[in-house]
mmCIF file of C-alpha atoms and ligand atoms in Angstrom:
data_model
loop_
_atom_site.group_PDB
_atom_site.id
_atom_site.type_symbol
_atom_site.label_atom_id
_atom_site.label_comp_id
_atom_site.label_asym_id
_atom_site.label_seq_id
_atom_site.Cartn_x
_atom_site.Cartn_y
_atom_site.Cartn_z
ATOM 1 C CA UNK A 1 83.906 16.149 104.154
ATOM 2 C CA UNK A 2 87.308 17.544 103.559
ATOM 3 C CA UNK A 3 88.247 21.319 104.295
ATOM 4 C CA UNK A 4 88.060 22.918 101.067
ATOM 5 C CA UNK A 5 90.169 25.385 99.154
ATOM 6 C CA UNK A 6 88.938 28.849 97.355
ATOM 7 C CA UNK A 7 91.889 29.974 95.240
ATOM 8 C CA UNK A 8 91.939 33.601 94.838
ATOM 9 C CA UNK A 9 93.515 34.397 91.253
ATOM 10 C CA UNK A 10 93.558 37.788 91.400
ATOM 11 C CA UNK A 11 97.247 38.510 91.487
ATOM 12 C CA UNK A 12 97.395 36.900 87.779
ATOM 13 C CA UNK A 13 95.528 39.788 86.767
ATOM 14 C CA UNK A 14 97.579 42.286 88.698
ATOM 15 C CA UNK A 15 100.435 40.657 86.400
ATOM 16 C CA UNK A 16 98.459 41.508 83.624
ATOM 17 C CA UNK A 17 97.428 44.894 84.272
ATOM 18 C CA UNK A 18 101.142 45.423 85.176
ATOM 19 C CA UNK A 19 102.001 45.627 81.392
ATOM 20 C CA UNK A 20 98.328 45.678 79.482
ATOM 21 C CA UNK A 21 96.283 48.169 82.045
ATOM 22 C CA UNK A 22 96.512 50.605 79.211
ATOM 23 C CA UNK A 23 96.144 48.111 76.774
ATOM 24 C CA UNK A 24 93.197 45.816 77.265
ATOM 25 C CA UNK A 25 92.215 44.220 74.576
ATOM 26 C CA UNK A 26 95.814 43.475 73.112
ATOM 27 C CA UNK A 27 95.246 39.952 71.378
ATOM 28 C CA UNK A 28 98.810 39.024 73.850
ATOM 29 C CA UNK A 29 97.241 40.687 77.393
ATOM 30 C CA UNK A 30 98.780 38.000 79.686
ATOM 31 C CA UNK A 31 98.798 35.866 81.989
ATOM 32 C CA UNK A 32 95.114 34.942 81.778
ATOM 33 C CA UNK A 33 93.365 34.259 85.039
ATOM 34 C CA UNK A 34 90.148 32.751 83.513
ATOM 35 C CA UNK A 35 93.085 29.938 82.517
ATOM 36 C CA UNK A 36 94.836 30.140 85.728
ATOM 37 C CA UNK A 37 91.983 29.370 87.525
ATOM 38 C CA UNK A 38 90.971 26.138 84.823
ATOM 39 C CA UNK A 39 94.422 25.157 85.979
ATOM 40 C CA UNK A 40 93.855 25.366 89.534
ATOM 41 C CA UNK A 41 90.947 23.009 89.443
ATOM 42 C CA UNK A 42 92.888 20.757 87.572
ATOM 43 C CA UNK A 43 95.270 20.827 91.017
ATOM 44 C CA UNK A 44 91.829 20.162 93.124
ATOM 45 C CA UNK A 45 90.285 23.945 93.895
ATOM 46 C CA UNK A 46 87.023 23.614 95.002
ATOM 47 C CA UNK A 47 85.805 26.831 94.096
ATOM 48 C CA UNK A 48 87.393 30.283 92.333
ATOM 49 C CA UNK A 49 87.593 33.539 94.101
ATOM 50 C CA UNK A 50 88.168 37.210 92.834
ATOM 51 C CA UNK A 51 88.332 40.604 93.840
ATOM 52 C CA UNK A 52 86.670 42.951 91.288
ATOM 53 C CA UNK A 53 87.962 46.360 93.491
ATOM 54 C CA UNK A 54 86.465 49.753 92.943
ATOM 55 C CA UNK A 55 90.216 50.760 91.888
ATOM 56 C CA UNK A 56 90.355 47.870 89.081
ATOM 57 C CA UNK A 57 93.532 47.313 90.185
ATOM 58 C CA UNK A 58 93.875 43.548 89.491
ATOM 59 C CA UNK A 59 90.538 41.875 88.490
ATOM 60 C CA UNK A 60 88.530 43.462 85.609
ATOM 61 C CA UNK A 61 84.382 43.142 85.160
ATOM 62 C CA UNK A 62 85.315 41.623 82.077
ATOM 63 C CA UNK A 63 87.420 39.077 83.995
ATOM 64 C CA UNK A 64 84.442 38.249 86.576
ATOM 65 C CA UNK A 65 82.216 37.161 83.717
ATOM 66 C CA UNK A 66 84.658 35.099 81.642
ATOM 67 C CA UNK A 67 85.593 32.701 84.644
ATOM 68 C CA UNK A 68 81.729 33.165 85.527
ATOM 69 C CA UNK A 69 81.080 31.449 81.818
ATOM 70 C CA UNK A 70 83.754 29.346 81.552
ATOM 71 C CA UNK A 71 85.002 27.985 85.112
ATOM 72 C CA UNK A 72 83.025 25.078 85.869
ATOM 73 C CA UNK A 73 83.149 25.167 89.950
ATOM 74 C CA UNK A 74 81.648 27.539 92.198
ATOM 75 C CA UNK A 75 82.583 31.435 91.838
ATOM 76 C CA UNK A 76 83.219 33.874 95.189
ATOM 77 C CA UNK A 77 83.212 37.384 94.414
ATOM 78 C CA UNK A 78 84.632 39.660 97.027
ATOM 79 C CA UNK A 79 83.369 42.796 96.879
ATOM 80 C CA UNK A 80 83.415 46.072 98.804
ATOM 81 C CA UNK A 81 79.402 47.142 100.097
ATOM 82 C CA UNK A 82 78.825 50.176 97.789
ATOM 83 C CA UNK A 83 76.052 50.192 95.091
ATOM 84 C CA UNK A 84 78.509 49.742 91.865
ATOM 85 C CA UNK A 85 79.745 46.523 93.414
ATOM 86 C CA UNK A 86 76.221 44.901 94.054
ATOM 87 C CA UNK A 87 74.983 46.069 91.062
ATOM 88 C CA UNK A 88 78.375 43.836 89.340
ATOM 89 C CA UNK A 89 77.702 41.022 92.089
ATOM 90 C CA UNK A 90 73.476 41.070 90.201
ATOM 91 C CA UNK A 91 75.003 40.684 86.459
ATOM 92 C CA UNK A 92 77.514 38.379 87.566
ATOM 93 C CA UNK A 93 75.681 36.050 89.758
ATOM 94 C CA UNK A 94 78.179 34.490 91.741
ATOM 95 C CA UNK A 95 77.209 31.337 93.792
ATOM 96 C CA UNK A 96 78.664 33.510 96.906
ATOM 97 C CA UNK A 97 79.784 37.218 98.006
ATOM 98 C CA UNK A 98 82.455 37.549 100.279
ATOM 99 C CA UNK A 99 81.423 41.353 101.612
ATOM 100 C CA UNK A 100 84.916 43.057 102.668
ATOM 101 C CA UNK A 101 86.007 46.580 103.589
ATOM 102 C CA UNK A 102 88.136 47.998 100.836
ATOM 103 C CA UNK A 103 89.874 51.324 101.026
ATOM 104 C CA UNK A 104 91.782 53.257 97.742
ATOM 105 C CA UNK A 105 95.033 53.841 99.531
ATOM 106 C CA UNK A 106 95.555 50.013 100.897
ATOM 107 C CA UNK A 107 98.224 47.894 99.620
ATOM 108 C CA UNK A 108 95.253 44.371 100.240
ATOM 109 C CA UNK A 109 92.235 44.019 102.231
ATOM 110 C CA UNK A 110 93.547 45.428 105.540
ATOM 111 C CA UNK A 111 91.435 44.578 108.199
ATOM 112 C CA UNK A 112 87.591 42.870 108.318
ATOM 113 C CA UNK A 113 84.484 44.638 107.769
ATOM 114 C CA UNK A 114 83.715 45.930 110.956
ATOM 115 C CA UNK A 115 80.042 44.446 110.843
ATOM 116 C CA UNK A 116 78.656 45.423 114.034
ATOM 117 C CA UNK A 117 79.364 49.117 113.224
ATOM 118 C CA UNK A 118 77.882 48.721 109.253
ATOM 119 C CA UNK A 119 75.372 46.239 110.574
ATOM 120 C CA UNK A 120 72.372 48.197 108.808
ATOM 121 C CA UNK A 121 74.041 48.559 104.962
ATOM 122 C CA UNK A 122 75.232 44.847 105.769
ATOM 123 C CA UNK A 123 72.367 43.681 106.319
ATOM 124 C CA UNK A 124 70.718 45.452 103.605
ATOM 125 C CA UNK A 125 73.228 44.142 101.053
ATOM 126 C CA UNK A 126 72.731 40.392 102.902
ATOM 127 C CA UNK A 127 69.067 40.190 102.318
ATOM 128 C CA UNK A 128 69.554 41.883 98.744
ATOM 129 C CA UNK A 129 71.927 38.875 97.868
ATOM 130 C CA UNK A 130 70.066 36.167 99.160
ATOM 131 C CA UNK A 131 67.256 37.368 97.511
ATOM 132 C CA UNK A 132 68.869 37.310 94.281
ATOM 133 C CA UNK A 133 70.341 33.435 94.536
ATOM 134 C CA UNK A 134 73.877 34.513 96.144
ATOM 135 C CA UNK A 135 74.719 33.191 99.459
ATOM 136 C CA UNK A 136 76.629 35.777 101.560
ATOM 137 C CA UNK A 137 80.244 35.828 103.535
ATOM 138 C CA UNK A 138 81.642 38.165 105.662
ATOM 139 C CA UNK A 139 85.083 38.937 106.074
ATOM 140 C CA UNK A 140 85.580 39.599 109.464
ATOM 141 C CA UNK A 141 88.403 40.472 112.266
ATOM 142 C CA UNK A 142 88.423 36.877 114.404
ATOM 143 C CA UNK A 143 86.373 38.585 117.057
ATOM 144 C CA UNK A 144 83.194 37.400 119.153
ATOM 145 C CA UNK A 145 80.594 40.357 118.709
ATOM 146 C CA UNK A 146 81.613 40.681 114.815
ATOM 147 C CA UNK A 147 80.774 36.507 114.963
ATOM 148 C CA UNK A 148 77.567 37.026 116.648
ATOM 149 C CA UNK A 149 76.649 39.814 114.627
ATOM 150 C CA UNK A 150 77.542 38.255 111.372
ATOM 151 C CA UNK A 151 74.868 35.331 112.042
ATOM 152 C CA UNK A 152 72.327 37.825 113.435
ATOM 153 C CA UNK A 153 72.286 39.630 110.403
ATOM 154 C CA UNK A 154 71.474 35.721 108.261
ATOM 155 C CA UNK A 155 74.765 35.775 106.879
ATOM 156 C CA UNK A 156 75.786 31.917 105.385
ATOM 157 C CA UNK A 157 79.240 31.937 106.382
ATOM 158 C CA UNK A 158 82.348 34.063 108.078
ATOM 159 C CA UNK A 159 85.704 34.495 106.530
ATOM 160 C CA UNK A 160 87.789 34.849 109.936
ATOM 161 C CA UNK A 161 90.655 37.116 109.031
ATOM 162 C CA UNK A 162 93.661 35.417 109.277
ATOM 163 C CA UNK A 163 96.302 38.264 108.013
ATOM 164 C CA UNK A 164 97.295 38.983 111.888
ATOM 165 C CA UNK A 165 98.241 35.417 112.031
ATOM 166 C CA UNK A 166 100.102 35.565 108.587
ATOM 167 C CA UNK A 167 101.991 38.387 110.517
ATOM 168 C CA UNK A 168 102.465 36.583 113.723
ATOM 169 C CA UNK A 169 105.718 35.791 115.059
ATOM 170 C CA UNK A 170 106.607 32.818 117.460
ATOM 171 C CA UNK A 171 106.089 35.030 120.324
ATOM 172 C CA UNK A 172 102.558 36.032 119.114
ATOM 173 C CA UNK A 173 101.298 33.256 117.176
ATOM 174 C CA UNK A 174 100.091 31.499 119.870
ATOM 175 C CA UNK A 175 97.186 34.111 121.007
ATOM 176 C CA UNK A 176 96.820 34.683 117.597
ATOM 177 C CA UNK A 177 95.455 31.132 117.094
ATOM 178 C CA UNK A 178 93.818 31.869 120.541
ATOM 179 C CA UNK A 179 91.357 34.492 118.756
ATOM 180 C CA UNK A 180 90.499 32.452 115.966
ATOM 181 C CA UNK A 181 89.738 29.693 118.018
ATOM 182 C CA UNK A 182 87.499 31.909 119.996
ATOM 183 C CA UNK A 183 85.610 33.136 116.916
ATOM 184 C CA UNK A 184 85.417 29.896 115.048
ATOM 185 C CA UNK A 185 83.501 27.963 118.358
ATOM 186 C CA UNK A 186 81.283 30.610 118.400
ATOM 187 C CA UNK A 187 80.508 30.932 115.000
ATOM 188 C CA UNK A 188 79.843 26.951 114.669
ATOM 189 C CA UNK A 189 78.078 27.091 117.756
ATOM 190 C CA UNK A 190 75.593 30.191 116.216
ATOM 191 C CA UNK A 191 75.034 27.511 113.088
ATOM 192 C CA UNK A 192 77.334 29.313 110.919
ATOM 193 C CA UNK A 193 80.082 28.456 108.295
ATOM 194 C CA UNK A 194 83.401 29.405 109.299
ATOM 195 C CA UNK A 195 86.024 29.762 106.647
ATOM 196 C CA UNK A 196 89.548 31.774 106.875
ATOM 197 C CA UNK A 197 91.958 33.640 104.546
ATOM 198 C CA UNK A 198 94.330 36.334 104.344
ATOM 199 C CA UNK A 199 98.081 35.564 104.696
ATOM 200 C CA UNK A 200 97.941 31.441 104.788
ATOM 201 C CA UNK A 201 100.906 30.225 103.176
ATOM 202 C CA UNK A 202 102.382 27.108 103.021
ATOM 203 C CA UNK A 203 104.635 27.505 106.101
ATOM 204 C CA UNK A 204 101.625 28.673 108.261
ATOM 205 C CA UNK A 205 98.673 26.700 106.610
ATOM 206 C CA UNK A 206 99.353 23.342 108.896
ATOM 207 C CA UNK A 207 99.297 25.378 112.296
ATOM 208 C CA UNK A 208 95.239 26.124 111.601
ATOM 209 C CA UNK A 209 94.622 22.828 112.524
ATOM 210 C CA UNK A 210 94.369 24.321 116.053
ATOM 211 C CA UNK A 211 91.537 25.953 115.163
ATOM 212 C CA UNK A 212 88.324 24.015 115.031
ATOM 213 C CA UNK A 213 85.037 23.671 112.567
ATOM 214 C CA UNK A 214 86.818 25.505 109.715
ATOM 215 C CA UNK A 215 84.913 24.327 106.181
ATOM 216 C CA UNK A 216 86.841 26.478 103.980
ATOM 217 C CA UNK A 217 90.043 28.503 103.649
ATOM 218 C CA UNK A 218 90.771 31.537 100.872
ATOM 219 C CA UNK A 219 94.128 31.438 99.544
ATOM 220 C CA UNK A 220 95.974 33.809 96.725
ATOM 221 C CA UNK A 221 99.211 35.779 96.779
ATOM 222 C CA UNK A 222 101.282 32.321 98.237
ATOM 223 C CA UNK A 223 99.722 30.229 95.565
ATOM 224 C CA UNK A 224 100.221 32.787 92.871
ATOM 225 C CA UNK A 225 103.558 32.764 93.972
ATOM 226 C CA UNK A 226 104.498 28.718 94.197
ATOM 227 C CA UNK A 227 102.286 28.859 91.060
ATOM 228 C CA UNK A 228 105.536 30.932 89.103
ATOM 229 C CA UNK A 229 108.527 27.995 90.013
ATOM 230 C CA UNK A 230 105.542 24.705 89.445
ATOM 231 C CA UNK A 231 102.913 25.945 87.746
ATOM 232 C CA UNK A 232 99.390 27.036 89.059
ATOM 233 C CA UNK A 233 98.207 23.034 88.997
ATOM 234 C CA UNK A 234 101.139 21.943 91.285
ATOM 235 C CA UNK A 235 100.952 24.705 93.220
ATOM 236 C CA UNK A 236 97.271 23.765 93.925
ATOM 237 C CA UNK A 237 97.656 20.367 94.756
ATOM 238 C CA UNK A 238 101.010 21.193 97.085
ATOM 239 C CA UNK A 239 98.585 23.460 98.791
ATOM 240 C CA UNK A 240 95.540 20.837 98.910
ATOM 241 C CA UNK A 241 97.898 17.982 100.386
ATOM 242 C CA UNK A 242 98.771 20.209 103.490
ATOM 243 C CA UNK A 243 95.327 20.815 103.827
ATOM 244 C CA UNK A 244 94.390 17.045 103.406
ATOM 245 C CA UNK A 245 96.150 17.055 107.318
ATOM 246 C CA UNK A 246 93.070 19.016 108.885
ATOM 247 C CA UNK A 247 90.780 17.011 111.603
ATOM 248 C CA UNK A 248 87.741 17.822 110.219
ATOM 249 C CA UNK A 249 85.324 17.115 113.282
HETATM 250 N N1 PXP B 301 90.182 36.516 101.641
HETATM 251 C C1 PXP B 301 89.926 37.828 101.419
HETATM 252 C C2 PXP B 301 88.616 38.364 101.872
HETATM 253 C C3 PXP B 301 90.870 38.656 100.781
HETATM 254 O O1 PXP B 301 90.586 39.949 100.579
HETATM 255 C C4 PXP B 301 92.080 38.084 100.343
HETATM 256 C C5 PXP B 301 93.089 38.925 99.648
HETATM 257 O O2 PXP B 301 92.606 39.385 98.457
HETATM 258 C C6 PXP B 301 92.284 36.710 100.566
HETATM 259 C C7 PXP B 301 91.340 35.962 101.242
HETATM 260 C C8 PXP B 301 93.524 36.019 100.098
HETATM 261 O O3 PXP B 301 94.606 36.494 100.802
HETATM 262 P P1 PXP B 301 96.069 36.089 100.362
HETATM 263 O O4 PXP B 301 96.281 36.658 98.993
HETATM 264 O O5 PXP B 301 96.933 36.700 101.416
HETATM 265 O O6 PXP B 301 96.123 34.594 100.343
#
């Protein structure tokens, strides 16, 4: 099985809401990223992710259940752990949640959810999920006790953050790859899914072939971007094609 590619659309809607927020249902509210994401499957996404934030910055409720009707492939909804969210993850019923922290004053998702701390209200919110059909991800910092905690709690998969490599320079990428080498052994080793996201672009995305038993990675703002010079399909299968280089063991 290839390594597979979540493409996170919710910087389409941040376009949007950048001239519409006031103006929601204006007949021209645009771009669209119900139809940004039926393009990106067109380019070979294997599944759709968004971000409906408590702020409503970027991705709208209304948003979450249009793709949900429309989009035929497999829906992640990222949400923050606070009882508005899961109540939106129970109408919404998304194949998975991807649980992240999420703070007003951040520019993105900063660091991981700090699961070892939160392990009680994670693992409340795990078994709530799983109960209800959703399979569960955790975005976490590419650390061993927030790995071993993750699968403790019966979590499905791991999103290893990957924004501190984004950020890396030459000097630093190296340990950076280090620590999500680390995290990724041990999380295949404790029978878990290991995916990554945050900051992959497509200067960086080839050098995670270091990193072992990855199934998935979670990709938005460099897409979004490549999407605005070839279109969101192109930009897709550009992305897909350096992926097509990882040794999946
Ligand atoms: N994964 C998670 C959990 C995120 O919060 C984000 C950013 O919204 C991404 C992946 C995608 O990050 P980027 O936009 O840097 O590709």
């Amino acid at each position: 099985m290839s390594l597979l590619l979540g493409v996170n659309v919710d910087h389409v809607a941040t376009l949007r809401q950048a001239r519409y927020a006031l103006l929601p249902d204006a007949p021209n509210a645009e771009p669209c990223p119900c139809e940004a994401s039926a393009d990106a499957l067109l380019g070979g996404a294997d599944s759709i992710t968004i971000h409906v934030r408590g702020d409503r910055r970027h991705m709208q409720e209304r948003d979450a259940f249009l793709i949900r009707e429309k989009i035929a492939a497999p829906l992640n909804l990222e949400m923050g752990v606070t009882e508005e969210m899961i109540a939106i993850a129970l109408k919404v019923r998304p194949e998975f949640v991807c649980l992240v922290p999420e703070s007003r004053e951040e520019v993105t998702t900063e660091g991981g959810l700090d699961v070892v701390s939160r392990r009680h209200e994670v693992g409340d919110c795990i078994r709530l999920m799983q109960k209800n059909g959703i399979k569960v991800s955790l975005f976490i910092d590419p650390e061993v006790e927030q790995v071993k905690v993750a699968a403790e709690l019966g979590a499905e998969m791991v999103e290893l953050h990957t924004g501190c490599f984004g950020n890396a320079t030459t000097q630093t990428v190296g340990a950076e790859l280090e620590r999500l080498r680390r995290a990724a052994l041990v999380g295949h080793q404790a029978g878990i899914q290991v995916n990554a996201g945050h900051g992959i672009n497509y200067e960086n995305v080839r050098l995670l072939e270091a990193v072992p038993h990855l199934t998935e990675y979670n990709i938005g703002h460099s897409i979004v971007a490549r999407a605005m010079r070839v279109g969101m399909t192109q930009a897709v299968r550009e992305m897909k094609a350096l992926m097509s280089h990882y040794p999946v063991l």
